[in-house]
Structure formats: structure tokens, C-alpha cells
């Protein structure tokens, strides 16, 4: 739907990067252009609505694909379309009276899509002969482009016709078309060519002689191991993930991009949204037909054909989006729209590429393969922005540090050394908390942009120094004495040249110490996510502090954490060296103390925090940061000790799961804040 929800009225802000195209975010500015929505949905709530469709698909895709291969794909597709139509019909009423019911219906629609897509793919593998597969695949998937063009052109006008309900009529139209299509599908469609009443005997014979799946032939149990060790399947999976990420971004944000960056009215918005679908539809038919022609003429083989067309599509799409980054603004609308249209052209190459390949590699399991691809693709596409941030920030650095630490830190000094090597987090927090506010206020240095330049300079400098002075093992290092090398080597399990073998997945997830580390890390990362995203907002909106005080108060927990980390970790190692505590008792004691201390601080903070208790609130923030440092002689030390040969792998696995679970924390907190504010 093109029309916008009711827009907020924030205070105007100024940024030199956007002076040539000033922001148009207020209701008064949007209404003349046709953006006069009536639903008070903020960006967070809209994000939940977008995600609900994907989550519905997640749960249904794989079961639907397996059922489509084994039973009637025709009936499964009909049920999916009917559910989608009925849910769409109910959406307008629910949207105006029950916001979270709207999210629930979006979830149901996502589940129905999860039934339709693999069912259609399963039927396609039973109907499309190899020499015509690219063309027929293009035709049967062209509904996405036709609907995109139709709604892009029709929806803006329906939204403006208040006498027939405005935006509500868009949903009723879509629901009506879905139910009509479902009825026609049930009457005329069939699972196999030989069961269809509308084609000739010659056509039936031609199809059945040239396809592998036939009526009565059992597909058996899906070969999971063979699939995930198959290079063609993995290639299709990678292509589909990248394609879905592109599709998600365009589907959810194209209208916003055209409205807020290109500054167009609602009618041109609809036209520009329809353009990529139009440029996808026509080339899809042409290039798919060309691909099949080249195969029939023996100019390209089946494998060479899918590789060639898919490669052209991927590189072309990448170039278009790269061009949009540099060109798109309200002064260059035509180049920006041209690149959007061209991206649609290159997107069409997926039809003679990955889509044709997916129908060919295992025809008996096409529905299941398609559903698995789509499941993984939707999962990664839905969280692409967040997960990309995690990979860039933590994906390589932290596991690598952990692996090196397990080769350098002897058991009796492990807590202290771990505290020192992880103290960069606190040092950077202190530094940026003190430096960022003054830099942001220095407009002659570029304001906020100078903060990024400073961070990038420090990172590159650190990387050069790291490359010059670090080593994987002590005996490779040029700057320490032989005595130090001998001391470390004699007290370590991990030694140079020692083979670690394959990562023990089953043993890891059956290990109580690893599960304890995983649980502790998940709670820690969740706490860290909330503090990272909301501490500044909490100090500004609850404690009512100005920018400079905000920077100071944000810095204080890092200072407390840095000092306490070194002190507590040194104390833990001292107790172990004196035999007062064993290794296991030490990690358990300090981790438990930290967890209960953090919980107590947050519980008190929830009761006392307001602008009249600033000192007490900041003191509790500082104290919880001090308790957070108990993780260093606790869980962090344990993680380095339980399997030193696989320390990097264990850290990566636990961080991945912790980040995946904690990724919901900002959304959850955001939803609470929205309701509290409202």
C-alpha cells in the first residue's frame, strides 16, 4: 500500500548533507502530496508489521514444501490463497480497532504465502520440460511483476478516492482478486499433466515423457545431508538469499525512499514503484526465452546457461544499487528512477538463472528445496541490517582474540589478563563519551562526521600496529624473553603445531559448562544491547540531562567498569594462586555475584529513576557496570578454559546464539517505550 500512516511532527533539524533536499516529514508537508494517512503507527510498529509476514512464512515454508511434494500441491496452494484473501479482507477493520490483531493477520498472510510458494514450485517441476523451463518459469512467476505494476498504478488513486473508503479499498480489491483466483485455480489446475482436462493428449504425452516426477511416483524422505553438501543447492541458496534481501528492501522501503529522498507526490510514487516491476516483467520473458533458445540450439548447455544469466543479473543489480548510493536525491530524480528500473531488468535474470536451476537439480523434491531456500532466505533477509552490523562489528575480531588468548593466558593469570585484553571496550567508551559531544559541537571540523573519521583513523592505526607486533603463539613472538616463552608454553594446553581436529558440535551442546557459558553470555549480550541502544535516550528523556551531561553520565559506567574489571580479576587470580578458591569455584562465585548485583541495580533503577533522582540513578548505572565486570573472572575465564583447542569456535558459536536471541531486545524495549510514551 502506497499511502502513508499519519506522520509525526518532530522538531526540525539541520544537516549540511541534506540542505539541498530538506526533509519533508511533517503532516502539513505531506498532505498536499497525498500522504494523508490516519493510522498512528510509528517506525517501530511498522517494522513489526513488516516482520510478521516473514515470521509467518518461517513456520510454514518447510512443512508446506514437504507436504506439497508428498500430497496434493494443488490443494495446499488453494488453502494458502484462500487464507490470504480472507485475512486481507479483515485487515482494514482490524487495523483501525486492534493494532496487534493487524500484526497477527499479517502473520497469517505470511503463513499462507509459505504454503503457496513451495506448492507452485512443486507443480512447476511436474509440468515444465527442461528445454522450456526458463520461459515457463518466467511466465508463472510473472504474477509478482504484474501485481506490482497493477497496484503501483491503481493503489494511489484508490487511496485518494475517499468516497469508496480510500486506502481500505486497496485491501478489499486484493482480497477479492485472491478469492477469485483461488476459485479458478481449484477448477482448472491439476498436480500432474495427465490429470488435466484442458490440454490435449499430445501435450500430456510430451510433458510426461520429458519430466521426472510422474503421477504415482513416491518422493521418499527428503535427503537433508545430500542437499546441504550439494554445491548446486548451496549456490541456489546463496543466490536466493541475496535476491530476497534485495526484494525485501525494495518491497518495504521503495515507497519511503521515493517519498523522503526523491520528494515525489503520491501519484508519481506509485508510478516509480511500478517501474521496476514493469522492467522486470518484459525482460524476464525475453531473456528466459533467449536462454531456452540457446539451449535448444546447443549454443549453451543447461549448466552454462543458468550460470551465465545469473552472474549477469547479480553483477548488474550490484552496480545499480551502488549507483543509487551516489546519485539518489531530489535533484537527480530521473537518474535515480532509471537505476531503479535497471535494477528490475537485472533482477529478471534470476528466472533463466537460479529459478531454472532450482527446478532442475532434484525434481522429486522441488517443493521442499524451494521451501528450505525461501526459509533461510527470508530469515537472513529479515534480519539483514541487524545481523550485518553484528558481523562487521564482532564477526571476526572477537573470536580471533579469544583463540589467541587461549594460547597466551596461563590458568593462574587468566582472569587478570582477560580483563586487560577486553578493557578496550571500556577505554573506547570513556574516550568517546568525553570526546564525542565536543566534536559534534565543532561545526568547523564537520560536526558529528568528525567522530567517524576519528574512529576510522584509530582503527586503521591499531590494525597496522597489530600486524607488526602480534603473533599467534608466544614462541613466534620477537619481543618477549625465552623465559617468558618457556613459562607460557609449560602452563598451556594449546601449543604450536598441535592439531585441534573438527569442532565437536555434539559434545559442545551436551556439555553443561558450555551451556552455562552460553546462558551467561546471552544474558550479558542482551543487557549490553539494551544499554548500548537506550542509555543515551534514558539519560536524555528520563533524567532530563543536556548533551554534555549526557556524555559524562554515559562515560561514568565505562570508567567504573574499567577500574573494577582490573581489580576484581586480579583479586580472583590472587585467590586461585593462594589456593583459597579452585578454578571452578572462582568462576562460579564471581559470575553469580555479578548476575545478582546487576539484577538488583536494574530493579532499584526501575523504581527510583526520574529527573529528581539524577545522582542516585547515575550511581546505580555505575554500580551495575561494576557488577558487569564480574563476567571477566567468571564466564569469560571459564570460556577460555573449558576447551582451549576450540576456544575461538566455542566463542563464535556462543556469540552467534547470544546475538540472535538478544536481537529481539531492542524491539522489545522499543515496544515498551512506545506504550509508556503513548
PDB file of N, CA and C in Angstrom, residues 508-598:
ATOM      1  N   UNK A 508      29.837 -30.256  22.415  1.00  0.00           N
ATOM      2  CA  UNK A 508      29.664 -28.892  22.927  1.00  0.00           C
ATOM      3  C   UNK A 508      28.254 -28.692  23.465  1.00  0.00           C
ATOM      4  N   UNK A 509      27.246 -29.102  22.683  1.00  0.00           N
ATOM      5  CA  UNK A 509      25.867 -28.846  23.098  1.00  0.00           C
ATOM      6  C   UNK A 509      25.350 -29.872  24.112  1.00  0.00           C
ATOM      7  N   UNK A 510      26.191 -30.871  24.441  1.00  0.00           N
ATOM      8  CA  UNK A 510      25.871 -31.781  25.534  1.00  0.00           C
ATOM      9  C   UNK A 510      26.659 -31.433  26.791  1.00  0.00           C
ATOM     10  N   UNK A 511      27.487 -30.396  26.702  1.00  0.00           N
ATOM     11  CA  UNK A 511      28.374 -30.017  27.804  1.00  0.00           C
ATOM     12  C   UNK A 511      27.684 -28.999  28.705  1.00  0.00           C
ATOM     13  N   UNK A 512      27.539 -29.332  29.984  1.00  0.00           N
ATOM     14  CA  UNK A 512      26.928 -28.400  30.941  1.00  0.00           C
ATOM     15  C   UNK A 512      27.737 -27.119  31.090  1.00  0.00           C
ATOM     16  N   UNK A 513      29.088 -27.176  31.178  1.00  0.00           N
ATOM     17  CA  UNK A 513      29.851 -25.916  31.256  1.00  0.00           C
ATOM     18  C   UNK A 513      29.631 -25.011  30.044  1.00  0.00           C
ATOM     19  N   UNK A 514      29.595 -25.588  28.840  1.00  0.00           N
ATOM     20  CA  UNK A 514      29.371 -24.760  27.653  1.00  0.00           C
ATOM     21  C   UNK A 514      27.979 -24.148  27.671  1.00  0.00           C
ATOM     22  N   UNK A 515      26.969 -24.925  28.063  1.00  0.00           N
ATOM     23  CA  UNK A 515      25.608 -24.393  28.125  1.00  0.00           C
ATOM     24  C   UNK A 515      25.497 -23.285  29.168  1.00  0.00           C
ATOM     25  N   UNK A 516      26.243 -23.438  30.279  1.00  0.00           N
ATOM     26  CA  UNK A 516      26.250 -22.385  31.296  1.00  0.00           C
ATOM     27  C   UNK A 516      26.890 -21.110  30.751  1.00  0.00           C
ATOM     28  N   UNK A 517      28.006 -21.270  30.019  1.00  0.00           N
ATOM     29  CA  UNK A 517      28.653 -20.115  29.389  1.00  0.00           C
ATOM     30  C   UNK A 517      27.707 -19.471  28.377  1.00  0.00           C
ATOM     31  N   UNK A 518      27.018 -20.302  27.600  1.00  0.00           N
ATOM     32  CA  UNK A 518      26.081 -19.798  26.590  1.00  0.00           C
ATOM     33  C   UNK A 518      24.956 -18.984  27.231  1.00  0.00           C
ATOM     34  N   UNK A 519      24.398 -19.493  28.323  1.00  0.00           N
ATOM     35  CA  UNK A 519      23.314 -18.783  29.009  1.00  0.00           C
ATOM     36  C   UNK A 519      23.809 -17.459  29.588  1.00  0.00           C
ATOM     37  N   UNK A 520      24.990 -17.495  30.232  1.00  0.00           N
ATOM     38  CA  UNK A 520      25.549 -16.269  30.810  1.00  0.00           C
ATOM     39  C   UNK A 520      25.852 -15.243  29.725  1.00  0.00           C
ATOM     40  N   UNK A 521      26.390 -15.713  28.597  1.00  0.00           N
ATOM     41  CA  UNK A 521      26.727 -14.785  27.510  1.00  0.00           C
ATOM     42  C   UNK A 521      25.457 -14.186  26.889  1.00  0.00           C
ATOM     43  N   UNK A 522      24.414 -14.978  26.770  1.00  0.00           N
ATOM     44  CA  UNK A 522      23.165 -14.468  26.201  1.00  0.00           C
ATOM     45  C   UNK A 522      22.587 -13.356  27.066  1.00  0.00           C
ATOM     46  N   UNK A 523      22.561 -13.562  28.383  1.00  0.00           N
ATOM     47  CA  UNK A 523      22.044 -12.513  29.272  1.00  0.00           C
ATOM     48  C   UNK A 523      22.937 -11.281  29.229  1.00  0.00           C
ATOM     49  N   UNK A 524      24.252 -11.495  29.158  1.00  0.00           N
ATOM     50  CA  UNK A 524      25.180 -10.360  29.105  1.00  0.00           C
ATOM     51  C   UNK A 524      24.997  -9.553  27.822  1.00  0.00           C
ATOM     52  N   UNK A 525      24.909 -10.245  26.683  1.00  0.00           N
ATOM     53  CA  UNK A 525      24.767  -9.549  25.402  1.00  0.00           C
ATOM     54  C   UNK A 525      23.422  -8.825  25.329  1.00  0.00           C
ATOM     55  N   UNK A 526      22.372  -9.443  25.880  1.00  0.00           N
ATOM     56  CA  UNK A 526      21.068  -8.775  25.917  1.00  0.00           C
ATOM     57  C   UNK A 526      21.143  -7.484  26.722  1.00  0.00           C
ATOM     58  N   UNK A 527      21.790  -7.568  27.895  1.00  0.00           N
ATOM     59  CA  UNK A 527      21.977  -6.363  28.712  1.00  0.00           C
ATOM     60  C   UNK A 527      22.788  -5.318  27.948  1.00  0.00           C
ATOM     61  N   UNK A 528      23.848  -5.775  27.274  1.00  0.00           N
ATOM     62  CA  UNK A 528      24.709  -4.853  26.527  1.00  0.00           C
ATOM     63  C   UNK A 528      23.939  -4.181  25.392  1.00  0.00           C
ATOM     64  N   UNK A 529      23.095  -4.943  24.699  1.00  0.00           N
ATOM     65  CA  UNK A 529      22.304  -4.367  23.607  1.00  0.00           C
ATOM     66  C   UNK A 529      21.395  -3.257  24.126  1.00  0.00           C
ATOM     67  N   UNK A 530      20.711  -3.536  25.225  1.00  0.00           N
ATOM     68  CA  UNK A 530      19.782  -2.547  25.777  1.00  0.00           C
ATOM     69  C   UNK A 530      20.533  -1.300  26.227  1.00  0.00           C
ATOM     70  N   UNK A 531      21.672  -1.507  26.911  1.00  0.00           N
ATOM     71  CA  UNK A 531      22.445  -0.357  27.389  1.00  0.00           C
ATOM     72  C   UNK A 531      23.006   0.449  26.220  1.00  0.00           C
ATOM     73  N   UNK A 532      23.472  -0.240  25.178  1.00  0.00           N
ATOM     74  CA  UNK A 532      24.049   0.458  24.024  1.00  0.00           C
ATOM     75  C   UNK A 532      23.010   1.319  23.316  1.00  0.00           C
ATOM     76  N   UNK A 533      21.811   0.751  23.122  1.00  0.00           N
ATOM     77  CA  UNK A 533      20.797   1.453  22.339  1.00  0.00           C
ATOM     78  C   UNK A 533      20.028   2.510  23.134  1.00  0.00           C
ATOM     79  N   UNK A 534      19.907   2.303  24.456  1.00  0.00           N
ATOM     80  CA  UNK A 534      18.958   3.137  25.193  1.00  0.00           C
ATOM     81  C   UNK A 534      19.538   3.943  26.349  1.00  0.00           C
ATOM     82  N   UNK A 535      20.827   3.783  26.688  1.00  0.00           N
ATOM     83  CA  UNK A 535      21.374   4.564  27.801  1.00  0.00           C
ATOM     84  C   UNK A 535      21.297   6.060  27.521  1.00  0.00           C
ATOM     85  N   UNK A 536      21.732   6.462  26.328  1.00  0.00           N
ATOM     86  CA  UNK A 536      21.702   7.885  25.979  1.00  0.00           C
ATOM     87  C   UNK A 536      20.276   8.429  26.007  1.00  0.00           C
ATOM     88  N   UNK A 537      19.328   7.671  25.454  1.00  0.00           N
ATOM     89  CA  UNK A 537      17.925   8.107  25.464  1.00  0.00           C
ATOM     90  C   UNK A 537      17.380   8.171  26.885  1.00  0.00           C
ATOM     91  N   UNK A 538      17.770   7.210  27.724  1.00  0.00           N
ATOM     92  CA  UNK A 538      17.326   7.193  29.124  1.00  0.00           C
ATOM     93  C   UNK A 538      17.819   8.433  29.868  1.00  0.00           C
ATOM     94  N   UNK A 539      19.096   8.757  29.683  1.00  0.00           N
ATOM     95  CA  UNK A 539      19.662   9.924  30.366  1.00  0.00           C
ATOM     96  C   UNK A 539      19.025  11.213  29.850  1.00  0.00           C
ATOM     97  N   UNK A 540      18.743  11.254  28.552  1.00  0.00           N
ATOM     98  CA  UNK A 540      18.141  12.458  27.973  1.00  0.00           C
ATOM     99  C   UNK A 540      16.665  12.603  28.333  1.00  0.00           C
ATOM    100  N   UNK A 541      15.881  11.523  28.174  1.00  0.00           N
ATOM    101  CA  UNK A 541      14.428  11.628  28.284  1.00  0.00           C
ATOM    102  C   UNK A 541      13.895  11.411  29.696  1.00  0.00           C
ATOM    103  N   UNK A 542      14.602  10.595  30.503  1.00  0.00           N
ATOM    104  CA  UNK A 542      14.130  10.319  31.862  1.00  0.00           C
ATOM    105  C   UNK A 542      14.818  11.224  32.877  1.00  0.00           C
ATOM    106  N   UNK A 543      16.156  11.318  32.777  1.00  0.00           N
ATOM    107  CA  UNK A 543      16.894  12.165  33.717  1.00  0.00           C
ATOM    108  C   UNK A 543      16.943  13.620  33.271  1.00  0.00           C
ATOM    109  N   UNK A 544      16.504  13.906  32.043  1.00  0.00           N
ATOM    110  CA  UNK A 544      16.413  15.279  31.510  1.00  0.00           C
ATOM    111  C   UNK A 544      17.764  15.993  31.516  1.00  0.00           C
ATOM    112  N   UNK A 545      18.809  15.310  31.045  1.00  0.00           N
ATOM    113  CA  UNK A 545      20.148  15.901  31.037  1.00  0.00           C
ATOM    114  C   UNK A 545      20.457  16.497  29.677  1.00  0.00           C
ATOM    115  N   UNK A 546      21.312  17.542  29.669  1.00  0.00           N
ATOM    116  CA  UNK A 546      21.724  18.150  28.411  1.00  0.00           C
ATOM    117  C   UNK A 546      22.794  17.299  27.734  1.00  0.00           C
ATOM    118  N   UNK A 547      23.263  17.732  26.548  1.00  0.00           N
ATOM    119  CA  UNK A 547      24.182  16.928  25.742  1.00  0.00           C
ATOM    120  C   UNK A 547      25.491  16.640  26.468  1.00  0.00           C
ATOM    121  N   UNK A 548      26.079  17.668  27.106  1.00  0.00           N
ATOM    122  CA  UNK A 548      27.374  17.472  27.764  1.00  0.00           C
ATOM    123  C   UNK A 548      27.245  16.583  28.998  1.00  0.00           C
ATOM    124  N   UNK A 549      26.189  16.784  29.780  1.00  0.00           N
ATOM    125  CA  UNK A 549      25.963  15.917  30.937  1.00  0.00           C
ATOM    126  C   UNK A 549      25.681  14.491  30.490  1.00  0.00           C
ATOM    127  N   UNK A 550      24.963  14.360  29.378  1.00  0.00           N
ATOM    128  CA  UNK A 550      24.677  13.040  28.824  1.00  0.00           C
ATOM    129  C   UNK A 550      25.971  12.307  28.507  1.00  0.00           C
ATOM    130  N   UNK A 551      26.908  13.017  27.861  1.00  0.00           N
ATOM    131  CA  UNK A 551      28.192  12.410  27.537  1.00  0.00           C
ATOM    132  C   UNK A 551      28.945  11.970  28.773  1.00  0.00           C
ATOM    133  N   UNK A 552      28.915  12.801  29.829  1.00  0.00           N
ATOM    134  CA  UNK A 552      29.603  12.461  31.076  1.00  0.00           C
ATOM    135  C   UNK A 552      28.950  11.263  31.744  1.00  0.00           C
ATOM    136  N   UNK A 553      27.609  11.275  31.852  1.00  0.00           N
ATOM    137  CA  UNK A 553      26.906  10.186  32.524  1.00  0.00           C
ATOM    138  C   UNK A 553      27.033   8.877  31.746  1.00  0.00           C
ATOM    139  N   UNK A 554      27.095   8.971  30.423  1.00  0.00           N
ATOM    140  CA  UNK A 554      27.300   7.772  29.610  1.00  0.00           C
ATOM    141  C   UNK A 554      28.696   7.209  29.808  1.00  0.00           C
ATOM    142  N   UNK A 555      29.652   8.092  30.094  1.00  0.00           N
ATOM    143  CA  UNK A 555      31.049   7.686  30.264  1.00  0.00           C
ATOM    144  C   UNK A 555      31.304   7.039  31.620  1.00  0.00           C
ATOM    145  N   UNK A 556      30.627   7.500  32.665  1.00  0.00           N
ATOM    146  CA  UNK A 556      30.902   7.028  34.024  1.00  0.00           C
ATOM    147  C   UNK A 556      30.804   5.503  34.175  1.00  0.00           C
ATOM    148  N   UNK A 557      29.776   4.835  33.613  1.00  0.00           N
ATOM    149  CA  UNK A 557      29.754   3.370  33.728  1.00  0.00           C
ATOM    150  C   UNK A 557      30.976   2.700  33.103  1.00  0.00           C
ATOM    151  N   UNK A 558      31.500   3.254  32.010  1.00  0.00           N
ATOM    152  CA  UNK A 558      32.699   2.684  31.395  1.00  0.00           C
ATOM    153  C   UNK A 558      33.917   2.849  32.305  1.00  0.00           C
ATOM    154  N   UNK A 559      34.022   4.015  32.965  1.00  0.00           N
ATOM    155  CA  UNK A 559      35.143   4.229  33.893  1.00  0.00           C
ATOM    156  C   UNK A 559      35.061   3.233  35.044  1.00  0.00           C
ATOM    157  N   UNK A 560      33.853   3.093  35.617  1.00  0.00           N
ATOM    158  CA  UNK A 560      33.672   2.153  36.720  1.00  0.00           C
ATOM    159  C   UNK A 560      33.968   0.727  36.280  1.00  0.00           C
ATOM    160  N   UNK A 561      33.522   0.387  35.084  1.00  0.00           N
ATOM    161  CA  UNK A 561      33.745  -0.958  34.558  1.00  0.00           C
ATOM    162  C   UNK A 561      35.224  -1.234  34.354  1.00  0.00           C
ATOM    163  N   UNK A 562      35.942  -0.264  33.813  1.00  0.00           N
ATOM    164  CA  UNK A 562      37.375  -0.437  33.551  1.00  0.00           C
ATOM    165  C   UNK A 562      38.149  -0.658  34.846  1.00  0.00           C
ATOM    166  N   UNK A 563      37.900   0.185  35.854  1.00  0.00           N
ATOM    167  CA  UNK A 563      38.635   0.076  37.122  1.00  0.00           C
ATOM    168  C   UNK A 563      38.268  -1.217  37.842  1.00  0.00           C
ATOM    169  N   UNK A 564      36.962  -1.502  37.926  1.00  0.00           N
ATOM    170  CA  UNK A 564      36.519  -2.685  38.655  1.00  0.00           C
ATOM    171  C   UNK A 564      36.978  -3.969  37.980  1.00  0.00           C
ATOM    172  N   UNK A 565      36.996  -3.982  36.655  1.00  0.00           N
ATOM    173  CA  UNK A 565      37.396  -5.189  35.928  1.00  0.00           C
ATOM    174  C   UNK A 565      38.809  -5.613  36.298  1.00  0.00           C
ATOM    175  N   UNK A 566      39.735  -4.668  36.292  1.00  0.00           N
ATOM    176  CA  UNK A 566      41.126  -4.993  36.615  1.00  0.00           C
ATOM    177  C   UNK A 566      41.238  -5.436  38.071  1.00  0.00           C
ATOM    178  N   UNK A 567      40.575  -4.710  38.976  1.00  0.00           N
ATOM    179  CA  UNK A 567      40.665  -5.031  40.400  1.00  0.00           C
ATOM    180  C   UNK A 567      40.057  -6.375  40.735  1.00  0.00           C
ATOM    181  N   UNK A 568      38.840  -6.632  40.251  1.00  0.00           N
ATOM    182  CA  UNK A 568      38.144  -7.879  40.562  1.00  0.00           C
ATOM    183  C   UNK A 568      38.862  -9.075  39.947  1.00  0.00           C
ATOM    184  N   UNK A 569      39.329  -8.939  38.713  1.00  0.00           N
ATOM    185  CA  UNK A 569      40.011 -10.052  38.045  1.00  0.00           C
ATOM    186  C   UNK A 569      41.344 -10.355  38.716  1.00  0.00           C
ATOM    187  N   UNK A 570      42.082  -9.314  39.100  1.00  0.00           N
ATOM    188  CA  UNK A 570      43.335  -9.526  39.833  1.00  0.00           C
ATOM    189  C   UNK A 570      43.091 -10.232  41.150  1.00  0.00           C
ATOM    190  N   UNK A 571      42.011  -9.854  41.833  1.00  0.00           N
ATOM    191  CA  UNK A 571      41.663 -10.486  43.103  1.00  0.00           C
ATOM    192  C   UNK A 571      41.316 -11.958  42.905  1.00  0.00           C
ATOM    193  N   UNK A 572      40.585 -12.272  41.818  1.00  0.00           N
ATOM    194  CA  UNK A 572      40.216 -13.663  41.537  1.00  0.00           C
ATOM    195  C   UNK A 572      41.452 -14.521  41.286  1.00  0.00           C
ATOM    196  N   UNK A 573      42.395 -14.025  40.498  1.00  0.00           N
ATOM    197  CA  UNK A 573      43.628 -14.780  40.253  1.00  0.00           C
ATOM    198  C   UNK A 573      44.444 -14.940  41.529  1.00  0.00           C
ATOM    199  N   UNK A 574      44.450 -13.914  42.376  1.00  0.00           N
ATOM    200  CA  UNK A 574      45.173 -13.994  43.649  1.00  0.00           C
ATOM    201  C   UNK A 574      44.604 -15.111  44.520  1.00  0.00           C
ATOM    202  N   UNK A 575      43.281 -15.210  44.589  1.00  0.00           N
ATOM    203  CA  UNK A 575      42.646 -16.264  45.382  1.00  0.00           C
ATOM    204  C   UNK A 575      42.967 -17.651  44.831  1.00  0.00           C
ATOM    205  N   UNK A 576      43.050 -17.775  43.519  1.00  0.00           N
ATOM    206  CA  UNK A 576      43.392 -19.071  42.919  1.00  0.00           C
ATOM    207  C   UNK A 576      44.849 -19.432  43.175  1.00  0.00           C
ATOM    208  N   UNK A 577      45.736 -18.457  43.063  1.00  0.00           N
ATOM    209  CA  UNK A 577      47.160 -18.710  43.294  1.00  0.00           C
ATOM    210  C   UNK A 577      47.426 -19.101  44.743  1.00  0.00           C
ATOM    211  N   UNK A 578      46.647 -18.535  45.672  1.00  0.00           N
ATOM    212  CA  UNK A 578      46.792 -18.859  47.098  1.00  0.00           C
ATOM    213  C   UNK A 578      46.021 -20.121  47.487  1.00  0.00           C
ATOM    214  N   UNK A 579      45.380 -20.760  46.521  1.00  0.00           N
ATOM    215  CA  UNK A 579      44.600 -21.975  46.758  1.00  0.00           C
ATOM    216  C   UNK A 579      43.388 -21.728  47.665  1.00  0.00           C
ATOM    217  N   UNK A 580      42.971 -20.473  47.774  1.00  0.00           N
ATOM    218  CA  UNK A 580      41.768 -20.173  48.554  1.00  0.00           C
ATOM    219  C   UNK A 580      40.524 -20.643  47.805  1.00  0.00           C
ATOM    220  N   UNK A 581      40.540 -20.465  46.486  1.00  0.00           N
ATOM    221  CA  UNK A 581      39.448 -20.910  45.630  1.00  0.00           C
ATOM    222  C   UNK A 581      39.992 -21.784  44.513  1.00  0.00           C
ATOM    223  N   UNK A 582      39.222 -22.793  44.135  1.00  0.00           N
ATOM    224  CA  UNK A 582      39.578 -23.587  42.961  1.00  0.00           C
ATOM    225  C   UNK A 582      39.144 -22.838  41.707  1.00  0.00           C
ATOM    226  N   UNK A 583      39.565 -23.349  40.552  1.00  0.00           N
ATOM    227  CA  UNK A 583      39.195 -22.689  39.297  1.00  0.00           C
ATOM    228  C   UNK A 583      37.679 -22.664  39.118  1.00  0.00           C
ATOM    229  N   UNK A 584      37.019 -23.807  39.316  1.00  0.00           N
ATOM    230  CA  UNK A 584      35.570 -23.870  39.122  1.00  0.00           C
ATOM    231  C   UNK A 584      34.822 -22.979  40.107  1.00  0.00           C
ATOM    232  N   UNK A 585      35.226 -23.053  41.382  1.00  0.00           N
ATOM    233  CA  UNK A 585      34.553 -22.246  42.403  1.00  0.00           C
ATOM    234  C   UNK A 585      34.717 -20.759  42.126  1.00  0.00           C
ATOM    235  N   UNK A 586      35.893 -20.364  41.659  1.00  0.00           N
ATOM    236  CA  UNK A 586      36.165 -18.952  41.380  1.00  0.00           C
ATOM    237  C   UNK A 586      35.238 -18.418  40.286  1.00  0.00           C
ATOM    238  N   UNK A 587      35.149 -19.130  39.173  1.00  0.00           N
ATOM    239  CA  UNK A 587      34.305 -18.640  38.075  1.00  0.00           C
ATOM    240  C   UNK A 587      32.832 -18.618  38.477  1.00  0.00           C
ATOM    241  N   UNK A 588      32.400 -19.640  39.219  1.00  0.00           N
ATOM    242  CA  UNK A 588      31.000 -19.674  39.653  1.00  0.00           C
ATOM    243  C   UNK A 588      30.684 -18.531  40.620  1.00  0.00           C
ATOM    244  N   UNK A 589      31.563 -18.313  41.591  1.00  0.00           N
ATOM    245  CA  UNK A 589      31.330 -17.293  42.607  1.00  0.00           C
ATOM    246  C   UNK A 589      31.246 -15.896  41.994  1.00  0.00           C
ATOM    247  N   UNK A 590      32.220 -15.551  41.159  1.00  0.00           N
ATOM    248  CA  UNK A 590      32.255 -14.199  40.606  1.00  0.00           C
ATOM    249  C   UNK A 590      31.129 -13.975  39.595  1.00  0.00           C
ATOM    250  N   UNK A 591      30.820 -14.983  38.771  1.00  0.00           N
ATOM    251  CA  UNK A 591      29.729 -14.817  37.809  1.00  0.00           C
ATOM    252  C   UNK A 591      28.385 -14.669  38.519  1.00  0.00           C
ATOM    253  N   UNK A 592      28.172 -15.468  39.558  1.00  0.00           N
ATOM    254  CA  UNK A 592      26.914 -15.390  40.308  1.00  0.00           C
ATOM    255  C   UNK A 592      26.764 -14.038  40.998  1.00  0.00           C
ATOM    256  N   UNK A 593      27.858 -13.573  41.618  1.00  0.00           N
ATOM    257  CA  UNK A 593      27.826 -12.257  42.271  1.00  0.00           C
ATOM    258  C   UNK A 593      27.481 -11.165  41.264  1.00  0.00           C
ATOM    259  N   UNK A 594      28.097 -11.232  40.098  1.00  0.00           N
ATOM    260  CA  UNK A 594      27.823 -10.236  39.064  1.00  0.00           C
ATOM    261  C   UNK A 594      26.380 -10.251  38.609  1.00  0.00           C
ATOM    262  N   UNK A 595      25.828 -11.447  38.368  1.00  0.00           N
ATOM    263  CA  UNK A 595      24.446 -11.543  37.880  1.00  0.00           C
ATOM    264  C   UNK A 595      23.440 -10.974  38.880  1.00  0.00           C
ATOM    265  N   UNK A 596      23.572 -11.379  40.155  1.00  0.00           N
ATOM    266  CA  UNK A 596      22.630 -10.890  41.162  1.00  0.00           C
ATOM    267  C   UNK A 596      22.806  -9.390  41.401  1.00  0.00           C
ATOM    268  N   UNK A 597      24.044  -8.916  41.354  1.00  0.00           N
ATOM    269  CA  UNK A 597      24.288  -7.487  41.538  1.00  0.00           C
ATOM    270  C   UNK A 597      23.659  -6.652  40.436  1.00  0.00           C
ATOM    271  N   UNK A 598      23.807  -7.109  39.185  1.00  0.00           N
ATOM    272  CA  UNK A 598      23.211  -6.393  38.048  1.00  0.00           C
ATOM    273  C   UNK A 598      21.690  -6.364  38.174  1.00  0.00           C
TER     274      UNK A 598
END
